[in-house]
Amino acid sequence: MRNFSRKRIIGGFFILSAVLAVLILRLAWLQLVMKDQTVPGARYSLAKMAEIQSERETILDSGRGRLYDRNGEPLAGETVWTAAFFPQEEVKKASVQEGSQSGPLHRLAVILGVSYKELQDRRSALKEPLLWPSQSAETPMALTPAQAEEVTALRIDGVSVLPFARRYDGKSTGRQWLGYLSEAVAPSGSKASPSGLRIPLTGTDGLEKTLEPLLRGVGHTEAYAQVDARGNRLPGSPIKVRVPGNPYYPLSLYTTIDKKLQEGIEKLAVKSGMKEGAVVVLDTQTGDIEAMVSLPFYNPEQISPQSGEWNNRALQAAIPGSIFKIVTAAAALEAGVTDPEEKFYCSGQYEKYGLTCLKGIGHGPLTLAQGFAVSCNTVFAELAERLSGVQLQSAALALGLGRDISWQAEQTLGLPLLKPLAGEQPGTIFMSLLPDDSGARVQTAIGQRDVKVTPLQAANLIVTLLHGGEVRAPRILQKVSFANGQILKQLPGHLAPSLAGRISAATAHQLLTWMRKVVTEGTGSRLQHTHWPVAGKSGTAQTLVKGVPRNNQWFIGYGPVDHPRYAVSVAVENVVPGSPHTATKLFGQVLDLLSESSGA
């Protein structure tokens, strides 16, 4: 019996020894071999996960690419200084008291714009890092360089001044071409993801969405500190910053937009009373987009899917009215069915199709050049009856209307098609060609019926004329650079030719001359006192909004006349018939702003 018990003890000892050996080997395997292996479902190794469990971190930069204007001013992704609060060291948390009204914490409260009690309450309760919020609470509070330096000099435990990548500055209004990204929302009841990455809101067509493959981050930057099991920072534990360590990312994308000009025109548009519409400013030499304003503006946190405030009206086609007479005149000159000095007579009524002119009073005898200047419907109705539908459509296509014209490139930067302005509409001339229906041609010739043009196309039409009939593709993205400043890709401008060919340089020059007459002798006479001498064409289109008669007001043109620098289109949509022509007035204000910003 005694021998049997001894054997059981010895057997149990060997079994226990074997289990302990297996555990030791397992721990050794984990420590020596598996520690550098990535944990399934996580980004980090086993050793790193063990370390992270004793850390508290906050995201300083999601790693998403930056968007800049033509001058390097940030549009999305600006770096600012902010106050970061971490849990205090347990020893100091119990011992530190500040009774002086001039102590560091009192001074910090003043800088942050809060009471001393509020600051103390939030600080003492911290278990997770906090980037001190701005008054809107949407983003961390941005400190001025002087404030950042002062907070650092206060040397308060657990408070550091750190760089934070703020996606938006909170001042942007309606930059529909930029788009908007909201914070990713964690499922109800779960902890928010520490990644801090932003995702596009549904429907926000803009560069944030169209350039997503280039803007997507490869890793975030975070500040962290080691804490104990109760969430208190370990004594002597410094606040550290961890970066992805990739010198090439995030990418920097440089647009052709002039931020200062964009903001100035937005203010002018609001002041003008415009409720719906767009303003586009193009560089006449390159066709680059320097400003593109779309109204109504929107609050990105309160977007209504039904009202579509995020839509970029500069890229949406609308009925153009008389600005389309530029196309009709081009078609007639190119077809040889008229000449600039041909005489017409306007009685005020074009009875064949019920058209009226100048409120039915009439312009009397006038030449084609004069008819263009005063936008006589009778003159252009007669031209339309001499033209075919094909001739009108071909002239429009040759001038960059009725088709996509914005810059794009195939097989670029790893993308099958890079098209930053993906929401662009082509517009229409005829829904179907009706060569035998002169009534349809007459309505089309004055910019009514099926005709629809985008404000971007309208501005580019001016650039096309200034280049002798050569259509350029408006560009909004000019280059992409690595984070270290090295250029990844230059994106040069290109042409946007039509299969319909192009109009002649002589016709283009003639139309530009007539556009000057619009200002000196015609419907744009109120623009004679702008800082620069300007030229252009006005338009008023009849439309219906939910069955109610409304007008679209247009003015498109360029300045200064002698040395054209900017082409501008203004479209004020859905206004009450008989309202003052806001588009003409706003065009003049925009050109004055351009002259001031150019120092001329």
mmCIF file of N, CA and C in Angstrom, residues 10 104 113 118 144 192 207 239-240 252 266 362 402-403 407 478 507 510 542 552 598:
data_model
loop_
_atom_site.group_PDB
_atom_site.id
_atom_site.type_symbol
_atom_site.label_atom_id
_atom_site.label_comp_id
_atom_site.label_asym_id
_atom_site.label_seq_id
_atom_site.Cartn_x
_atom_site.Cartn_y
_atom_site.Cartn_z
ATOM 1 N N ILE A 10 4.773 10.233 -6.954
ATOM 2 C CA ILE A 10 5.790 10.444 -7.983
ATOM 3 C C ILE A 10 5.131 10.733 -9.333
ATOM 4 N N PRO A 104 -0.060 78.969 -11.909
ATOM 5 C CA PRO A 104 -0.077 78.445 -13.284
ATOM 6 C C PRO A 104 -1.456 78.003 -13.759
ATOM 7 N N GLY A 113 -9.930 80.382 -21.630
ATOM 8 C CA GLY A 113 -11.226 81.047 -21.618
ATOM 9 C C GLY A 113 -12.272 80.344 -20.783
ATOM 10 N N GLU A 118 -13.843 75.041 -13.488
ATOM 11 C CA GLU A 118 -14.111 74.134 -14.617
ATOM 12 C C GLU A 118 -12.843 73.435 -15.067
ATOM 13 N N THR A 144 -2.674 80.496 -30.229
ATOM 14 C CA THR A 144 -1.750 81.336 -30.986
ATOM 15 C C THR A 144 -0.324 80.934 -30.621
ATOM 16 N N ALA A 192 -15.257 54.712 -29.157
ATOM 17 C CA ALA A 192 -14.894 55.284 -30.455
ATOM 18 C C ALA A 192 -13.529 54.781 -30.887
ATOM 19 N N LEU A 207 -13.548 67.474 -53.731
ATOM 20 C CA LEU A 207 -12.210 66.899 -53.812
ATOM 21 C C LEU A 207 -11.955 65.879 -52.709
ATOM 22 N N ILE A 239 5.161 62.430 -21.557
ATOM 23 C CA ILE A 239 4.204 62.403 -22.674
ATOM 24 C C ILE A 239 5.004 62.317 -23.956
ATOM 25 N N LYS A 240 4.747 61.285 -24.737
ATOM 26 C CA LYS A 240 5.523 61.034 -25.940
ATOM 27 C C LYS A 240 4.634 61.121 -27.176
ATOM 28 N N SER A 252 0.557 65.754 -50.174
ATOM 29 C CA SER A 252 0.072 67.134 -50.242
ATOM 30 C C SER A 252 -0.429 67.396 -51.652
ATOM 31 N N GLU A 266 -17.083 84.891 -52.024
ATOM 32 C CA GLU A 266 -18.180 84.353 -51.232
ATOM 33 C C GLU A 266 -18.884 85.472 -50.463
ATOM 34 N N GLY A 362 -39.398 97.656 -79.133
ATOM 35 C CA GLY A 362 -38.591 97.469 -80.326
ATOM 36 C C GLY A 362 -37.341 98.317 -80.337
ATOM 37 N N GLY A 402 -22.330 71.778 -74.037
ATOM 38 C CA GLY A 402 -22.990 70.517 -74.364
ATOM 39 C C GLY A 402 -22.111 69.298 -74.180
ATOM 40 N N ARG A 403 -21.011 69.427 -73.424
ATOM 41 C CA ARG A 403 -20.104 68.296 -73.193
ATOM 42 C C ARG A 403 -19.234 68.571 -71.972
ATOM 43 N N TRP A 407 -10.758 69.270 -66.589
ATOM 44 C CA TRP A 407 -9.495 68.528 -66.692
ATOM 45 C C TRP A 407 -9.651 67.108 -66.177
ATOM 46 N N GLN A 478 -3.228 70.936 -59.555
ATOM 47 C CA GLN A 478 -2.037 71.205 -60.355
ATOM 48 C C GLN A 478 -0.845 70.305 -60.052
ATOM 49 N N THR A 507 -13.570 84.805 -86.113
ATOM 50 C CA THR A 507 -14.888 84.847 -85.487
ATOM 51 C C THR A 507 -14.757 85.111 -83.991
ATOM 52 N N GLN A 510 -14.057 88.725 -83.442
ATOM 53 C CA GLN A 510 -15.235 89.542 -83.691
ATOM 54 C C GLN A 510 -16.182 89.529 -82.497
ATOM 55 N N GLN A 542 -35.963 82.524 -68.945
ATOM 56 C CA GLN A 542 -37.222 82.187 -68.297
ATOM 57 C C GLN A 542 -37.226 80.706 -67.952
ATOM 58 N N ASN A 552 -33.443 83.046 -64.588
ATOM 59 C CA ASN A 552 -32.019 82.889 -64.332
ATOM 60 C C ASN A 552 -31.314 84.112 -64.906
ATOM 61 N N SER A 598 -4.998 92.111 -57.604
ATOM 62 C CA SER A 598 -3.879 92.066 -58.539
ATOM 63 C C SER A 598 -2.964 93.274 -58.409
#
